[in-house]
Amino acid sequence: MSTALALAAAVGAGPAARAQQQGDGPAPGSTTLDPVTVHGTRTDPARGPVRGFVAPQSAAGTKTNTKVLETPQSISVITRDQLDAQGAQTITQAMRYSAGVGADLYGTDGRSDWFVIRGFGADVYVDGLRLPKVNNTSASGGFANFRVEPYALERIEVLRGPSSVLYGRANPGGVVNLVSKDPPSEPFYEANAQVGTRSRFQGSFDVGGPVTADKTLLYRLTALVRDADLQVKGGTDDRIAINPAFTWRPDAQTSLTVHAMYLHDSNRHTVSFLPASGTLLSNPFRKLPTNFNDGQPGFDRYKKNEAMLGYRFSHQLDDVWTFRQNLRYAHLDLDYRTMYGTGLRADQRTLTRFGYQARPSLDSIAVDNQAQAAFSTGPVRHTVLMGVDYQWQHLKTRTWGTASVPTLDIVNPDYNQVIPNLPVTGRGTETQRQLGIYAQDQIRWDRWALTIGGRQDWTQQVNRNRLNGSVVRQDPDHFSWRAGLVYLSAIGLAPYISYSTSFQPTSGTTFSGTPFKPTTGRQYEAGVKFQPTGFNSAVTVSFFHTTQQNVLTADPDPTHRGFSVQTGAIRSKGIEVEGTLSLTNNLRMIGSLTLQDVKVTKSNGADLGKRPYAIPHTMASLWADYAHPVSDRVTVGVGGGVRYLGRTAGSVDNSLMVPGVTLFDAMAYVDVERWRLSINAANLFDKAYVAYCSGGTGCNYGARRTVIANLRYRW
C-alpha cells in the first residue's frame, strides 16, 4: 500500500495543512516539506498469520472479513501455530481437537481425508472455492479424491451446519475451508527435515518475500518431499507437493494473488478391510495384527497426480463498493488397483477378496464473483454481499472388478498367488454444473448484529454409461436461506440464534426411472460465544438440531429389489463446547466436548431408529502446551493432549458396536535462536483399537503410535 503524506508544521491537523489539501496554497509563514511515501502491504485478517491459537476473524461463515464473535454459527479456526504444535500431517489429523468433528473414524485409510461434522458429511473448500468431489463411498467414482498438503496452509476454518446460502450444493455437516499461505510482505525463509516411525523421511521448505523494492510484487514457494510407509504392511505414503504463489498489488485498492499447486502421491496398499472376527471379535485361529495386509503386494498401487491453478482478485472501487473474483482450474488423474477383503468363509480363516481397478480423470472449473458494499442508513450499518458463482466438473471413469480372485488364509497368507485379469465393470462420464446467485446483508445496530441471506441455485448432472449407452439427466434447482442474530455485550459475551438450510443433488433414479431429488438439510442453532476483553481466549457453547430429508432408503416393493426411494431422514441434535485459551503468554489450551444424538428417523430398512455408522455419541479432547524461556537464546516447550471417541455403530441394526477409545498425544521442543528441534507423538501409549466397522466384513484399525522428529531452521 502506498500513501503520499504531505507533512506541514502540524501533521494533517493545522490550518496550513488543511489549506494546502484544499488547493489554496501554503499558508503564510508555513514550510512545505517534500512528500513522504510510506510503503506497506495490507494484511487480510481472515487469511493472514495468527500468533497463537485464537483467530479473531474468519471469512468462512460470511465470505466477508467478519469477527468470529459476530458470526451467528459455530466456527473453529485452526491456526498455523496449532498445526505446528500438534504436528498434524493430514487435514483429518488437524481437526482432531475440534468440537463436533469426527476425525480418524475410518482408521488409517491413506486415500482421502475422512471426517464427519455433527454426524453428517462436510465439503472441503480451498480459499473459498469448492474442491471437486465425487461420491467417496462409491467405487463408481474411482476414488478420485483431491487432497491438500497441510504444510501449504495458513489456517483451516471449520463452519458447522448447513451452508448452502453461500456455497450452493453442500452436505448438512458444514464446510471446511483450507486457507493457503499467501506471499509475505517481509522476507521469510524456512527449511525442515523430518524423521519418524514407519521409515518416515521428509524434507520441506517455505520461502517468500518481496520481489520488487516497493513491495508491489511478492512471491512464495512451499515444497515438500516424503518417503514413508503406512501402518498396513507393504503400504507406502510417498508424496511430492509444490505450491508457488505470487501477489501483485499495484496500489492500495487492488490486489491479485495467483496460486498453483501440484501434488503427486505414489503409494501401494493404502488400507485393509478386515473381518470383525479377528479384529473386533474373537477368532478361533488368530487375532489379526494391526498391520495385516488383505491385499496383494505387487498388484496394489495408488498413484495420483493433482494440479490446481487459480487466482484471487480484489479491487476497491470507492469507499462503499469492493469487487472480488476467485477462480480456479483443477485436474486429477489416478491409477488405482487393489485387492481387499469381503469377509470370512464359514471356516473362520479363509478371507474372500475382491479385485478392483480404476483409472478416473477429473477436471473442474470454479469461479465466484462478489460485490460488497459497506454503508450506513442512519444508526444502522450494513455490509451487503452479492455474488454469482459457477462450478463445473467432468469425471471420466474406467473400472474393472471381480470376486473371482484368490482367497487369503489369514493364518498363513500367501501373497504370491496369480491374479487373473479383471473384467471391465464400468466406463462412463459424469458432468456437473451449478450456477448460483446469492445476496447477504450483515446489519449492525448498536450491540445487535443480524445476518440474513438467500440464494438460488440451478444445477445439472448428466451421467453417461458408455457400456450400455444409458444417459441419466438431473437438473434440479433450489432456494436456500439463512438468518441469524447475535447480541454483542460489553464484556465480550455474545449469545446468538440462527437457522440455515442446505441441499445436495443425489445421483441415480427410482425403479420407474425418475431422477432422485436433492437431499435437503436444515438446522436450528443457539449458543453463546465469549471472547473476554483483554484476553486472547475464545469459548463457544452451541446447541444444534439438524435434519436431513430425502435420504435414500430401500424401495419397499419386493419386486423392486436393489432400487431405492427417497423417504428416509436423519436427525442430529446435541451440544458442543469448545474453548481456546491463552492463560498466560506461555501457556495455551484447547478443549472440546461434543454430546450428540444422531438417529435415522425414517427408513424402510433395519436402520430405522438406529445410529448411523461411525458416529459417536460422545467426543472430548483437551490439549495444553507451555513454553519456558531458559535464556535470551533458548526456549523449551512441552505439551500434550488427550482425545476420547465414544463407541460407534458397527452394523446397520446396531447389534455390532465398536468400543470407544481414549488416546494420548505429546510434544516437546527446544528453540535455540533460529533453530527448533521438536518431537510429536500421537497415540503415545500405542493403543491398539478398531476405529471403524461396517457390518462384519469391513473393519479398520486405528493408527498406532506415531513419533515424528522435526528440525527447523528459519532465517
Short mmCIF file of N, CA and C in Angstrom, two decimals, residues 108 110 198-199 227-238 266-272 289-303 336-339 413 415:
data_model
loop_
_atom_site.label_atom_id
_atom_site.label_comp_id
_atom_site.label_asym_id
_atom_site.label_seq_id
_atom_site.Cartn_x
_atom_site.Cartn_y
_atom_site.Cartn_z
N THR A 108 -6.79 -45.77 9.20
CA THR A 108 -5.57 -45.26 8.58
C THR A 108 -5.66 -45.20 7.06
N GLY A 110 -5.33 -44.20 3.58
CA GLY A 110 -4.46 -43.19 3.02
C GLY A 110 -4.95 -42.60 1.71
N ARG A 198 7.74 -45.76 11.06
CA ARG A 198 7.35 -46.34 9.77
C ARG A 198 8.22 -45.77 8.64
N SER A 199 9.52 -45.71 8.94
CA SER A 199 10.54 -45.34 7.93
C SER A 199 10.23 -44.00 7.27
N ASP A 227 9.12 -39.74 1.88
CA ASP A 227 9.23 -41.18 1.65
C ASP A 227 8.88 -41.85 2.97
N ALA A 228 7.76 -42.58 3.00
CA ALA A 228 7.29 -43.16 4.26
C ALA A 228 6.43 -44.37 3.99
N ASP A 229 6.23 -45.16 5.02
CA ASP A 229 5.35 -46.32 4.95
C ASP A 229 4.07 -46.03 5.71
N LEU A 230 3.03 -46.79 5.38
CA LEU A 230 1.79 -46.74 6.13
C LEU A 230 1.78 -47.84 7.19
N GLN A 231 0.77 -47.80 8.03
CA GLN A 231 0.67 -48.83 9.08
C GLN A 231 0.45 -50.21 8.48
N VAL A 232 -0.33 -50.31 7.40
CA VAL A 232 -0.55 -51.59 6.74
C VAL A 232 0.76 -52.07 6.14
N LYS A 233 1.11 -53.30 6.41
CA LYS A 233 2.37 -53.86 5.92
C LYS A 233 2.39 -53.82 4.40
N GLY A 234 3.44 -53.22 3.86
CA GLY A 234 3.55 -53.08 2.41
C GLY A 234 2.95 -51.79 1.87
N GLY A 235 2.25 -51.03 2.71
CA GLY A 235 1.67 -49.76 2.29
C GLY A 235 2.69 -48.64 2.35
N THR A 236 2.59 -47.68 1.46
CA THR A 236 3.51 -46.55 1.42
C THR A 236 2.73 -45.25 1.46
N ASP A 237 3.44 -44.18 1.82
CA ASP A 237 2.85 -42.85 1.93
C ASP A 237 3.83 -41.84 1.36
N ASP A 238 4.20 -42.00 0.10
CA ASP A 238 5.18 -41.15 -0.56
C ASP A 238 4.47 -39.97 -1.21
N SER A 266 2.39 -41.44 -4.51
CA SER A 266 2.77 -42.72 -5.09
C SER A 266 2.78 -43.75 -3.98
N ASN A 267 1.68 -44.49 -3.87
CA ASN A 267 1.51 -45.43 -2.77
C ASN A 267 1.22 -46.83 -3.30
N ARG A 268 1.38 -47.78 -2.39
CA ARG A 268 0.97 -49.15 -2.70
C ARG A 268 -0.33 -49.42 -1.94
N HIS A 269 -0.42 -50.49 -1.21
CA HIS A 269 -1.65 -50.80 -0.49
C HIS A 269 -1.95 -49.71 0.53
N THR A 270 -3.17 -49.15 0.50
CA THR A 270 -3.48 -47.99 1.33
C THR A 270 -4.26 -48.32 2.59
N VAL A 271 -5.14 -49.33 2.55
CA VAL A 271 -5.99 -49.64 3.70
C VAL A 271 -6.48 -51.07 3.59
N SER A 272 -6.67 -51.72 4.73
CA SER A 272 -7.21 -53.08 4.76
C SER A 272 -8.63 -53.08 5.30
N PRO A 289 -3.21 -58.85 13.30
CA PRO A 289 -2.38 -57.72 13.72
C PRO A 289 -2.85 -56.42 13.07
N THR A 290 -2.48 -55.30 13.67
CA THR A 290 -2.92 -54.01 13.16
C THR A 290 -2.26 -53.63 11.83
N ASN A 291 -1.23 -54.35 11.43
CA ASN A 291 -0.60 -54.07 10.14
C ASN A 291 -0.95 -55.13 9.10
N PHE A 292 -2.00 -55.93 9.35
CA PHE A 292 -2.36 -57.01 8.44
C PHE A 292 -2.75 -56.46 7.06
N ASN A 293 -2.21 -57.06 6.03
CA ASN A 293 -2.46 -56.66 4.65
C ASN A 293 -3.39 -57.68 4.01
N ASP A 294 -4.59 -57.21 3.64
CA ASP A 294 -5.54 -58.11 2.97
C ASP A 294 -5.41 -58.05 1.45
N GLY A 295 -4.43 -57.31 0.96
CA GLY A 295 -4.26 -57.14 -0.47
C GLY A 295 -3.24 -58.08 -1.07
N GLN A 296 -2.58 -57.59 -2.12
CA GLN A 296 -1.64 -58.42 -2.86
C GLN A 296 -0.44 -57.56 -3.24
N PRO A 297 0.65 -57.60 -2.46
CA PRO A 297 1.85 -56.84 -2.83
C PRO A 297 2.27 -57.18 -4.26
N GLY A 298 2.66 -56.16 -4.99
CA GLY A 298 2.98 -56.34 -6.39
C GLY A 298 1.80 -56.05 -7.30
N PHE A 299 0.60 -56.18 -6.77
CA PHE A 299 -0.61 -55.86 -7.53
C PHE A 299 -1.16 -54.50 -7.12
N ASP A 300 -1.14 -54.21 -5.82
CA ASP A 300 -1.74 -52.99 -5.30
C ASP A 300 -0.91 -51.76 -5.68
N ARG A 301 -1.61 -50.69 -6.04
CA ARG A 301 -0.95 -49.41 -6.27
C ARG A 301 -1.99 -48.30 -6.22
N TYR A 302 -1.50 -47.12 -5.84
CA TYR A 302 -2.34 -45.93 -5.78
C TYR A 302 -1.45 -44.75 -6.19
N LYS A 303 -1.51 -44.37 -7.47
CA LYS A 303 -0.68 -43.30 -7.99
C LYS A 303 -1.59 -42.18 -8.48
N TYR A 336 -5.40 -46.63 -9.84
CA TYR A 336 -5.68 -47.30 -8.56
C TYR A 336 -5.99 -48.77 -8.82
N ARG A 337 -5.30 -49.63 -8.09
CA ARG A 337 -5.52 -51.07 -8.21
C ARG A 337 -5.34 -51.70 -6.84
N THR A 338 -6.30 -52.52 -6.43
CA THR A 338 -6.24 -53.05 -5.07
C THR A 338 -6.98 -54.37 -4.97
N MET A 339 -6.61 -55.14 -3.96
CA MET A 339 -7.35 -56.32 -3.52
C MET A 339 -7.78 -56.03 -2.10
N PRO A 413 -0.93 -66.34 5.23
CA PRO A 413 -1.27 -65.66 3.98
C PRO A 413 -0.21 -65.88 2.90
N TYR A 415 1.06 -64.35 -0.45
CA TYR A 415 0.98 -63.13 -1.24
C TYR A 415 1.63 -63.29 -2.62
#
